[in-house]
mmCIF file of C-alpha atoms and ligand atoms in Angstrom:
data_model
loop_
_atom_site.group_PDB
_atom_site.id
_atom_site.type_symbol
_atom_site.label_atom_id
_atom_site.label_comp_id
_atom_site.label_asym_id
_atom_site.label_seq_id
_atom_site.Cartn_x
_atom_site.Cartn_y
_atom_site.Cartn_z
ATOM 1 C CA MET E 1 -16.915 2.080 2.245
ATOM 2 C CA ASN E 2 -13.214 2.880 1.849
ATOM 3 C CA LEU E 3 -10.734 1.025 -0.357
ATOM 4 C CA GLN E 4 -9.644 -1.224 2.501
ATOM 5 C CA ASP E 5 -13.249 -2.274 3.168
ATOM 6 C CA LEU E 6 -13.758 -2.788 -0.542
ATOM 7 C CA SER E 7 -10.757 -5.099 -0.619
ATOM 8 C CA GLY E 8 -12.312 -7.125 2.227
ATOM 9 C CA LEU E 9 -15.578 -7.371 0.321
ATOM 10 C CA LEU E 10 -13.807 -8.616 -2.797
ATOM 11 C CA ARG E 11 -11.920 -11.210 -0.736
ATOM 12 C CA LEU E 12 -15.235 -12.567 0.546
ATOM 13 C CA GLU E 13 -16.556 -12.664 -3.006
ATOM 14 C CA ARG E 14 -13.447 -14.559 -4.186
ATOM 15 C CA GLU E 15 -13.900 -17.090 -1.404
ATOM 16 C CA LYS E 16 -17.597 -17.423 -2.199
ATOM 17 C CA GLN E 17 -16.785 -18.137 -5.838
ATOM 18 C CA GLY E 18 -14.124 -20.622 -4.716
ATOM 19 C CA LEU E 19 -11.429 -18.992 -6.873
ATOM 20 C CA SER E 20 -7.727 -19.452 -6.134
ATOM 21 C CA PHE E 21 -5.192 -16.623 -6.002
ATOM 22 C CA ILE E 22 -3.648 -17.973 -9.199
ATOM 23 C CA THR E 23 -6.923 -17.839 -11.114
ATOM 24 C CA VAL E 24 -7.587 -14.268 -9.974
ATOM 25 C CA ALA E 25 -4.004 -13.274 -10.848
ATOM 26 C CA GLU E 26 -4.375 -14.721 -14.356
ATOM 27 C CA ARG E 27 -7.805 -13.250 -15.018
ATOM 28 C CA GLY E 28 -6.927 -9.858 -13.559
ATOM 29 C CA GLY E 29 -3.572 -9.541 -15.342
ATOM 30 C CA PHE E 30 -1.568 -9.447 -12.083
ATOM 31 C CA SER E 31 2.120 -10.349 -12.307
ATOM 32 C CA ASN E 32 1.736 -13.306 -9.915
ATOM 33 C CA GLU E 33 -0.479 -14.746 -7.175
ATOM 34 C CA SER E 34 1.368 -12.949 -4.384
ATOM 35 C CA ALA E 35 0.221 -9.615 -5.856
ATOM 36 C CA VAL E 36 -3.348 -10.787 -5.204
ATOM 37 C CA ARG E 37 -2.467 -12.086 -1.726
ATOM 38 C CA ARG E 38 -0.925 -8.706 -0.916
ATOM 39 C CA LEU E 39 -4.057 -6.939 -2.063
ATOM 40 C CA GLU E 40 -6.133 -8.895 0.429
ATOM 41 C CA ARG E 41 -3.887 -8.167 3.372
ATOM 42 C CA GLU E 42 -5.399 -5.687 5.766
ATOM 43 C CA ASP E 43 -2.307 -3.604 6.312
ATOM 44 C CA THR E 44 -1.788 -2.709 2.643
ATOM 45 C CA ASN E 45 -3.177 0.373 1.047
ATOM 46 C CA PRO E 46 -4.776 -0.970 -2.114
ATOM 47 C CA THR E 47 -5.215 1.329 -5.073
ATOM 48 C CA LEU E 48 -8.550 1.665 -6.785
ATOM 49 C CA ARG E 49 -6.864 0.593 -10.013
ATOM 50 C CA SER E 50 -5.704 -2.741 -8.569
ATOM 51 C CA LEU E 51 -9.058 -3.363 -6.904
ATOM 52 C CA GLN E 52 -10.735 -2.663 -10.201
ATOM 53 C CA ARG E 53 -8.630 -5.374 -11.868
ATOM 54 C CA TYR E 54 -9.402 -7.708 -8.985
ATOM 55 C CA ALA E 55 -13.116 -6.999 -9.362
ATOM 56 C CA ASN E 56 -12.919 -7.628 -13.128
ATOM 57 C CA ALA E 57 -11.347 -11.013 -12.424
ATOM 58 C CA LEU E 58 -14.334 -11.873 -10.231
ATOM 59 C CA GLY E 59 -16.856 -10.529 -12.742
ATOM 60 C CA VAL E 60 -17.940 -7.891 -10.218
ATOM 61 C CA LYS E 61 -18.552 -4.270 -11.158
ATOM 62 C CA LEU E 62 -17.326 -1.506 -8.862
ATOM 63 C CA SER E 63 -19.571 1.431 -8.207
ATOM 64 C CA PHE E 64 -19.301 4.566 -6.191
ATOM 65 C CA ASN E 65 -21.729 7.076 -4.785
ATOM 66 C CA LEU E 66 -21.269 10.755 -4.424
ATOM 67 C CA GLU E 67 -23.887 12.213 -2.165
ATOM 68 C CA ARG E 68 -24.547 14.996 -4.616
ATOM 69 C CA MET E 69 -23.278 16.283 -7.934
ATOM 70 C CA THR E 70 -19.862 17.892 -7.625
ATOM 71 C CA ILE E 71 -18.808 20.685 -9.960
ATOM 72 C CA LEU E 72 -15.061 21.073 -10.444
ATOM 73 C CA THR E 73 -13.261 23.652 -12.575
ATOM 74 C CA ALA E 74 -9.664 23.263 -13.709
ATOM 75 C CA PHE E 75 -8.344 26.711 -12.985
ATOM 76 C CA ASN E 76 -4.939 28.301 -13.373
ATOM 77 C CA HIS E 77 -4.592 31.533 -15.354
ATOM 78 C CA ALA E 78 -1.133 30.422 -16.511
ATOM 79 C CA GLY E 79 -1.140 28.894 -19.996
ATOM 80 C CA GLY E 80 -0.094 25.352 -20.848
ATOM 81 C CA VAL E 81 -0.134 23.951 -17.306
ATOM 82 C CA ALA E 82 -2.298 20.926 -18.340
ATOM 83 C CA LYS E 83 -5.762 22.186 -17.362
ATOM 84 C CA THR E 84 -7.330 20.716 -20.475
ATOM 85 C CA SER E 85 -5.421 17.412 -20.324
ATOM 86 C CA THR E 86 -6.414 17.046 -16.671
ATOM 87 C CA VAL E 87 -10.114 17.599 -17.372
ATOM 88 C CA ARG E 88 -10.067 15.272 -20.393
ATOM 89 C CA ASP E 89 -8.151 12.401 -18.815
ATOM 90 C CA LEU E 90 -9.657 12.550 -15.334
ATOM 91 C CA GLY E 91 -13.101 12.839 -16.936
ATOM 92 C CA VAL E 92 -12.608 9.689 -18.992
ATOM 93 C CA THR E 93 -11.084 7.796 -16.070
ATOM 94 C CA LEU E 94 -13.880 8.747 -13.678
ATOM 95 C CA ALA E 95 -16.409 7.645 -16.306
ATOM 96 C CA GLN E 96 -14.538 4.330 -16.672
ATOM 97 C CA LEU E 97 -14.867 3.899 -12.918
ATOM 98 C CA GLY E 98 -18.625 4.246 -13.234
ATOM 99 C CA ALA E 99 -19.262 7.946 -12.573
ATOM 100 C CA LYS E 100 -21.721 9.899 -14.690
ATOM 101 C CA VAL E 101 -19.492 12.660 -15.977
ATOM 102 C CA LEU E 102 -20.172 15.889 -17.868
ATOM 103 C CA LEU E 103 -17.284 17.900 -19.283
ATOM 104 C CA ILE E 104 -17.782 21.549 -20.187
ATOM 105 C CA ASP E 105 -15.361 23.212 -22.579
ATOM 106 C CA ALA E 106 -15.409 26.857 -21.527
ATOM 107 C CA ASP E 107 -12.302 27.793 -23.506
ATOM 108 C CA PRO E 108 -12.865 29.418 -26.932
ATOM 109 C CA GLN E 109 -9.634 27.702 -28.060
ATOM 110 C CA GLY E 110 -11.648 24.457 -27.928
ATOM 111 C CA ASN E 111 -8.719 22.237 -26.985
ATOM 112 C CA LEU E 112 -10.868 20.001 -24.801
ATOM 113 C CA SER E 113 -13.372 19.485 -27.616
ATOM 114 C CA PHE E 114 -10.555 18.767 -30.124
ATOM 115 C CA GLY E 115 -8.871 16.493 -27.604
ATOM 116 C CA LEU E 116 -12.056 14.430 -27.468
ATOM 117 C CA GLY E 117 -12.275 14.275 -31.248
ATOM 118 C CA VAL E 118 -15.024 16.930 -31.600
ATOM 119 C CA ARG E 119 -14.196 19.389 -34.400
ATOM 120 C CA GLU E 120 -17.447 20.781 -35.836
ATOM 121 C CA THR E 121 -19.743 22.579 -33.393
ATOM 122 C CA THR E 122 -22.316 25.362 -33.397
ATOM 123 C CA LEU E 123 -22.610 28.143 -30.841
ATOM 124 C CA ASP E 124 -25.994 26.716 -29.754
ATOM 125 C CA GLN E 125 -24.249 23.574 -28.497
ATOM 126 C CA THR E 126 -21.994 25.581 -26.168
ATOM 127 C CA ILE E 127 -22.387 27.466 -22.887
ATOM 128 C CA TYR E 128 -23.129 30.655 -24.877
ATOM 129 C CA PRO E 129 -26.974 30.630 -24.736
ATOM 130 C CA ALA E 130 -26.906 29.805 -21.018
ATOM 131 C CA ILE E 131 -24.722 32.823 -20.324
ATOM 132 C CA ILE E 132 -26.259 35.339 -22.725
ATOM 133 C CA ASP E 133 -29.952 34.376 -22.626
ATOM 134 C CA GLU E 134 -29.999 32.498 -19.323
ATOM 135 C CA LEU E 135 -31.277 29.395 -21.135
ATOM 136 C CA PRO E 136 -30.697 25.900 -19.717
ATOM 137 C CA LEU E 137 -27.440 24.315 -20.842
ATOM 138 C CA PRO E 138 -27.867 22.524 -24.191
ATOM 139 C CA LYS E 139 -28.121 18.771 -24.682
ATOM 140 C CA PRO E 140 -24.547 17.525 -24.451
ATOM 141 C CA LEU E 141 -22.666 15.467 -27.034
ATOM 142 C CA GLU E 142 -21.792 11.877 -26.135
ATOM 143 C CA VAL E 143 -18.110 11.071 -26.522
ATOM 144 C CA HIS E 144 -15.909 8.304 -25.102
ATOM 145 C CA GLY E 145 -18.443 7.261 -22.457
ATOM 146 C CA LEU E 146 -19.120 10.718 -21.143
ATOM 147 C CA HIS E 147 -21.044 13.876 -21.974
ATOM 148 C CA LEU E 148 -19.512 17.047 -23.396
ATOM 149 C CA ILE E 149 -20.732 20.586 -23.876
ATOM 150 C CA PRO E 150 -18.229 21.639 -26.522
ATOM 151 C CA SER E 151 -16.624 24.965 -27.338
ATOM 152 C CA HIS E 152 -16.791 27.244 -30.361
ATOM 153 C CA LEU E 153 -14.367 30.005 -31.318
ATOM 154 C CA ASP E 154 -17.176 32.585 -31.041
ATOM 155 C CA LEU E 155 -17.311 31.963 -27.283
ATOM 156 C CA MET E 156 -14.636 34.655 -27.387
ATOM 157 C CA GLN E 157 -17.451 37.210 -27.689
ATOM 158 C CA LEU E 158 -18.405 36.366 -24.109
ATOM 159 C CA GLU E 159 -15.346 38.212 -22.846
ATOM 160 C CA ILE E 160 -16.977 41.455 -23.995
ATOM 161 C CA LYS E 161 -20.617 40.512 -23.439
ATOM 162 C CA ILE E 162 -20.512 39.076 -19.903
ATOM 163 C CA PRO E 163 -19.592 42.409 -18.248
ATOM 164 C CA SER E 164 -22.504 44.120 -20.002
ATOM 165 C CA ILE E 165 -25.066 41.750 -18.422
ATOM 166 C CA ILE E 166 -26.066 42.439 -14.820
ATOM 167 C CA MET E 167 -24.626 39.599 -12.730
ATOM 168 C CA GLY E 168 -23.596 37.955 -16.034
ATOM 169 C CA ILE E 169 -20.577 36.453 -14.325
ATOM 170 C CA THR E 170 -22.847 34.145 -12.294
ATOM 171 C CA ASN E 171 -24.986 32.916 -15.213
ATOM 172 C CA LEU E 172 -22.842 29.837 -15.865
ATOM 173 C CA ARG E 173 -22.925 29.007 -12.151
ATOM 174 C CA ASN E 174 -26.713 29.220 -12.121
ATOM 175 C CA ALA E 175 -27.052 27.083 -15.253
ATOM 176 C CA VAL E 176 -24.666 24.349 -14.110
ATOM 177 C CA ARG E 177 -26.401 24.112 -10.744
ATOM 178 C CA LYS E 178 -29.670 23.240 -12.485
ATOM 179 C CA LEU E 179 -28.170 20.127 -14.105
ATOM 180 C CA GLU E 180 -29.367 16.730 -12.952
ATOM 181 C CA GLY E 181 -28.138 13.176 -13.367
ATOM 182 C CA TYR E 182 -24.383 13.713 -13.083
ATOM 183 C CA ASP E 183 -21.945 12.682 -10.369
ATOM 184 C CA ILE E 184 -19.195 14.987 -11.536
ATOM 185 C CA VAL E 185 -19.124 18.037 -13.798
ATOM 186 C CA LEU E 186 -15.654 19.105 -14.913
ATOM 187 C CA ILE E 187 -15.203 22.539 -16.474
ATOM 188 C CA ASP E 188 -12.144 23.502 -18.503
ATOM 189 C CA ALA E 189 -11.345 27.198 -18.058
ATOM 190 C CA PRO E 190 -9.276 29.303 -20.472
ATOM 191 C CA PRO E 191 -5.851 30.558 -19.346
ATOM 192 C CA SER E 192 -6.817 34.037 -18.185
ATOM 193 C CA LEU E 193 -8.420 36.064 -15.434
ATOM 194 C CA ALA E 194 -10.990 37.485 -17.856
ATOM 195 C CA PRO E 195 -14.794 37.023 -17.588
ATOM 196 C CA ILE E 196 -15.036 33.508 -19.099
ATOM 197 C CA ALA E 197 -12.362 32.068 -16.789
ATOM 198 C CA THR E 198 -13.955 33.849 -13.828
ATOM 199 C CA SER E 199 -17.421 32.522 -14.773
ATOM 200 C CA ALA E 200 -15.991 29.005 -15.001
ATOM 201 C CA ALA E 201 -14.262 29.261 -11.620
ATOM 202 C CA ILE E 202 -17.297 30.747 -9.902
ATOM 203 C CA ALA E 203 -19.489 27.963 -11.314
ATOM 204 C CA ALA E 204 -17.531 25.367 -9.331
ATOM 205 C CA ASP E 205 -17.959 23.865 -5.889
ATOM 206 C CA GLN E 206 -14.224 23.337 -5.871
ATOM 207 C CA LEU E 207 -11.266 24.008 -8.114
ATOM 208 C CA LEU E 208 -8.716 21.599 -9.491
ATOM 209 C CA VAL E 209 -5.477 23.529 -9.770
ATOM 210 C CA PRO E 210 -2.949 21.975 -12.139
ATOM 211 C CA ILE E 211 0.633 22.971 -11.361
ATOM 212 C CA PRO E 212 3.554 21.935 -13.548
ATOM 213 C CA THR E 213 6.794 21.351 -11.681
ATOM 214 C CA LYS E 214 8.543 24.225 -13.380
ATOM 215 C CA SER E 215 8.945 27.803 -12.264
ATOM 216 C CA LYS E 216 6.004 29.060 -14.357
ATOM 217 C CA GLY E 217 3.664 26.781 -12.435
ATOM 218 C CA LEU E 218 4.859 27.870 -9.028
ATOM 219 C CA GLU E 219 4.912 31.545 -9.906
ATOM 220 C CA SER E 220 1.236 31.417 -10.833
ATOM 221 C CA LEU E 221 0.212 30.121 -7.428
ATOM 222 C CA SER E 222 0.029 33.352 -5.456
ATOM 223 C CA THR E 223 -2.252 34.847 -8.111
ATOM 224 C CA VAL E 224 -4.412 31.699 -8.081
ATOM 225 C CA MET E 225 -4.778 31.991 -4.299
ATOM 226 C CA ASN E 226 -5.645 35.710 -4.498
ATOM 227 C CA MET E 227 -8.218 34.945 -7.166
ATOM 228 C CA VAL E 228 -9.823 32.218 -5.057
ATOM 229 C CA THR E 229 -10.304 34.797 -2.317
ATOM 230 C CA SER E 230 -11.971 37.229 -4.688
ATOM 231 C CA PHE E 231 -14.101 34.502 -6.366
ATOM 232 C CA ARG E 232 -15.535 33.755 -2.922
ATOM 233 C CA ARG E 233 -17.489 37.009 -3.108
ATOM 234 C CA ALA E 234 -19.686 35.297 -5.716
ATOM 235 C CA ALA E 235 -19.123 31.678 -4.614
ATOM 236 C CA PRO E 236 -18.682 31.816 -0.817
ATOM 237 C CA THR E 237 -17.930 28.113 -0.327
ATOM 238 C CA LEU E 238 -15.492 27.772 -3.229
ATOM 239 C CA GLY E 239 -12.476 25.699 -2.236
ATOM 240 C CA ILE E 240 -9.611 23.825 -3.802
ATOM 241 C CA ALA E 241 -10.233 20.093 -4.177
ATOM 242 C CA LEU E 242 -6.764 19.120 -5.329
ATOM 243 C CA PHE E 243 -3.513 20.575 -6.601
ATOM 244 C CA VAL E 244 -2.745 18.343 -9.579
ATOM 245 C CA VAL E 245 1.004 18.053 -10.162
ATOM 246 C CA THR E 246 1.584 17.933 -13.911
ATOM 247 C CA GLN E 247 4.395 17.568 -16.447
ATOM 248 C CA PHE E 248 6.883 16.335 -13.848
ATOM 249 C CA ASP E 249 10.281 15.361 -15.263
ATOM 250 C CA SER E 250 12.366 13.648 -12.587
ATOM 251 C CA ARG E 251 15.513 13.943 -14.721
ATOM 252 C CA ILE E 252 15.507 17.703 -14.285
ATOM 253 C CA GLY E 253 16.878 19.106 -11.026
ATOM 254 C CA HIS E 254 14.556 22.087 -10.742
ATOM 255 C CA HIS E 255 11.519 19.862 -11.302
ATOM 256 C CA LYS E 256 12.542 17.815 -8.258
ATOM 257 C CA MET E 257 13.070 20.973 -6.225
ATOM 258 C CA ALA E 258 9.716 22.346 -7.368
ATOM 259 C CA LEU E 259 7.972 19.107 -6.375
ATOM 260 C CA GLU E 260 9.589 19.232 -2.943
ATOM 261 C CA SER E 261 8.517 22.806 -2.413
ATOM 262 C CA ILE E 262 4.958 22.043 -3.608
ATOM 263 C CA ARG E 263 4.771 19.138 -1.161
ATOM 264 C CA ALA E 264 6.181 21.238 1.653
ATOM 265 C CA SER E 265 3.946 24.256 1.275
ATOM 266 C CA LEU E 266 0.623 23.370 -0.360
ATOM 267 C CA PRO E 267 -0.937 20.583 1.741
ATOM 268 C CA ARG E 268 -1.954 23.129 4.364
ATOM 269 C CA ILE E 269 -4.257 24.600 1.679
ATOM 270 C CA ALA E 270 -5.430 21.442 -0.126
ATOM 271 C CA PRO E 271 -4.108 17.957 -0.922
ATOM 272 C CA VAL E 272 -1.378 17.629 -3.545
ATOM 273 C CA SER E 273 -1.805 14.842 -6.105
ATOM 274 C CA SER E 274 0.749 12.240 -7.091
ATOM 275 C CA PRO E 275 2.666 13.598 -10.081
ATOM 276 C CA LEU E 276 1.620 13.137 -13.692
ATOM 277 C CA ILE E 277 4.892 12.522 -15.496
ATOM 278 C CA TYR E 278 6.099 14.554 -18.480
ATOM 279 C CA ARG E 279 5.656 12.297 -21.528
ATOM 280 C CA PRO E 280 5.387 14.383 -24.689
ATOM 281 C CA SER E 281 5.036 11.358 -26.985
ATOM 282 C CA VAL E 282 1.909 10.224 -25.135
ATOM 283 C CA TYR E 283 0.250 13.595 -24.594
ATOM 284 C CA ASP E 284 0.994 14.983 -28.069
ATOM 285 C CA ARG E 285 -0.498 11.843 -29.586
ATOM 286 C CA ALA E 286 -3.632 12.141 -27.463
ATOM 287 C CA GLN E 287 -4.177 15.750 -28.490
ATOM 288 C CA LEU E 288 -3.399 15.164 -32.194
ATOM 289 C CA GLU E 289 -5.511 12.017 -32.511
ATOM 290 C CA GLY E 290 -8.393 13.417 -30.445
ATOM 291 C CA VAL E 291 -8.181 10.390 -28.141
ATOM 292 C CA PRO E 292 -7.776 10.861 -24.358
ATOM 293 C CA VAL E 293 -4.664 9.272 -22.814
ATOM 294 C CA PRO E 294 -6.689 6.621 -20.893
ATOM 295 C CA LEU E 295 -8.044 5.363 -24.226
ATOM 296 C CA LEU E 296 -4.715 5.127 -26.087
ATOM 297 C CA ASP E 297 -3.237 1.670 -26.708
ATOM 298 C CA PRO E 298 -1.831 0.483 -23.334
ATOM 299 C CA ARG E 299 0.545 -1.970 -25.041
ATOM 300 C CA ASP E 300 2.801 1.077 -25.389
ATOM 301 C CA GLU E 301 4.746 1.136 -22.110
ATOM 302 C CA ALA E 302 4.739 4.964 -21.801
ATOM 303 C CA VAL E 303 0.978 5.070 -22.405
ATOM 304 C CA LYS E 304 0.436 2.356 -19.803
ATOM 305 C CA ARG E 305 2.376 4.302 -17.190
ATOM 306 C CA SER E 306 0.527 7.525 -17.926
ATOM 307 C CA ILE E 307 -2.803 5.690 -17.631
ATOM 308 C CA GLU E 308 -1.776 4.324 -14.238
ATOM 309 C CA GLU E 309 -0.741 7.766 -13.006
ATOM 310 C CA ILE E 310 -4.026 9.292 -14.131
ATOM 311 C CA MET E 311 -5.920 6.484 -12.370
ATOM 312 C CA ILE E 312 -4.021 7.236 -9.156
ATOM 313 C CA VAL E 313 -4.874 10.940 -9.365
ATOM 314 C CA ALA E 314 -8.536 10.042 -10.061
ATOM 315 C CA THR E 315 -8.545 7.916 -6.901
ATOM 316 C CA GLU E 316 -6.979 10.732 -4.904
ATOM 317 C CA LEU E 317 -9.655 13.080 -6.154
ATOM 318 C CA LEU E 318 -12.443 10.635 -5.281
ATOM 319 C CA GLU E 319 -10.977 10.201 -1.836
ATOM 320 C CA ARG E 320 -10.930 13.967 -1.369
ATOM 321 C CA LEU E 321 -14.553 14.175 -2.459
ATOM 322 C CA GLY E 322 -15.476 11.554 0.144
ATOM 323 C CA VAL E 323 -16.741 8.983 -2.309
ATOM 324 C CA ASN E 324 -18.244 5.753 -1.083
ATOM 325 C CA TYR E 325 -17.275 2.641 -2.997
ATOM 326 C CA GLY E 326 -19.403 -0.416 -3.464
ATOM 327 C CA THR E 327 -19.878 -3.414 -5.748
ATOM 328 C CA ASN E 328 -22.751 -5.087 -7.510
ATOM 329 C CA ALA E 329 -21.835 -8.412 -5.864
ATOM 330 C CA PRO E 330 -24.860 -9.973 -4.125
ATOM 331 C CA ASP E 331 -24.583 -10.090 -0.298
HETATM 332 N N1 LIG W 1 2.272 15.013 -18.638
HETATM 333 C C1 LIG W 1 2.491 15.624 -19.810
HETATM 334 N N2 LIG W 1 3.561 15.287 -20.557
HETATM 335 C C2 LIG W 1 3.812 15.887 -21.722
HETATM 336 N N3 LIG W 1 3.036 16.829 -22.271
HETATM 337 C C3 LIG W 1 1.946 17.203 -21.572
HETATM 338 C C4 LIG W 1 1.607 16.632 -20.317
HETATM 339 N N4 LIG W 1 0.465 17.202 -19.882
HETATM 340 C C5 LIG W 1 0.103 18.081 -20.829
HETATM 341 N N5 LIG W 1 0.988 18.097 -21.841
HETATM 342 C C6 LIG W 1 0.965 18.925 -23.060
HETATM 343 O O1 LIG W 1 1.185 20.274 -22.678
HETATM 344 C C7 LIG W 1 0.432 21.134 -23.521
HETATM 345 C C8 LIG W 1 -0.459 22.000 -22.626
HETATM 346 O O2 LIG W 1 -1.398 21.133 -21.994
HETATM 347 P P1 LIG W 1 -2.912 21.575 -21.865
HETATM 348 O O3 LIG W 1 -3.449 22.035 -23.167
HETATM 349 O O4 LIG W 1 -3.613 20.489 -21.159
HETATM 350 O O5 LIG W 1 -2.707 22.816 -20.892
HETATM 351 P P2 LIG W 1 -3.708 24.005 -20.561
HETATM 352 O O6 LIG W 1 -3.359 24.499 -19.211
HETATM 353 O O7 LIG W 1 -5.095 23.583 -20.795
HETATM 354 O O8 LIG W 1 -3.280 25.032 -21.694
HETATM 355 P P3 LIG W 1 -4.033 26.415 -21.997
HETATM 356 O O9 LIG W 1 -3.631 27.331 -20.897
HETATM 357 O O10 LIG W 1 -3.511 26.829 -23.349
HETATM 358 O O11 LIG W 1 -5.503 26.150 -22.004
HETATM 359 C C9 LIG W 1 -0.361 20.242 -24.463
HETATM 360 O O12 LIG W 1 0.334 20.159 -25.670
HETATM 361 C C10 LIG W 1 -0.379 18.903 -23.763
HETATM 362 O O13 LIG W 1 -0.479 17.832 -24.673
HETATM 363 MG MG1 LIG W 2 -6.535 24.460 -21.996
#
């Protein structure tokens, strides 16, 4: 079922419950009843976010089915392009939408773990034993409605140890593929082309490639594309799920030019997301407080906007993955 069909289903449910547009608008926090009317029209393209509010107003829960578990790695060897923020915030948002999500922090810096409020870890809780001793991945931590395999600074040792193990570079791939019970696994790779980042990329079905709308982001792209080609020797079907446009500042001329050039050149390779806007106050707070952006207080206008943007990108990703939506409303 696509979003349009879902909207039709919710309309039927509203009619069945005998609720007026005004009641749904009030319960769902819509600005007025015409926003709800618009949502029901067949020629509009509803967003998952608005349908989710609509469903809440009806007391219906949205659900979606992925045919099989999808493993995605945020990959870009350039530093500071928002790999970790993307994994953290999309992970939380997808979990809020009902997906069973596992996040894997494969970066010894541990920013993803910190960003989810996890500070104290042991090496046994990380990907280390799966890579070195080919053990199953450890029992994950439960944070903010999702599961996390955290990082530890000593993961750094893997950069030296992986090359000394025969086929060591594929051990993470093998371990992740044995997982069960998840819809989506998101792996945060470190900013390098070294063995850990390569292991993380090769573990994926598809990559999420964050690109900031500044020159550094664009410059990294040709290397990313060359790397994808070489990763395919170990992961033949590896593709790019989505280019995630990050840290976009519309007040800056070269950001606008970069966005135009991204939109002109990249869609022939993979879809380009709607932009995540540059909002240091929001993102710095999330990282410092160890609370993902989607869980910050939405009464702050900047936070609210960032949450909406992240929700849009999550929907774009789900669309790309061919997700089927449904509801728990009785027929
Ligand atoms: N939309 C945004 N607006 C403002 N700041 C942002 C935004 N997205 C990310 N940041 C900030 O940019 C910095 C880098 O982001 P992040 O850590 O997610 O990037 P990364 O690619 O994982 O970095 P690294 O390469 O070091 O692993 C962080 O301080 C983060 O809070
Ligand atoms: Mg990072």
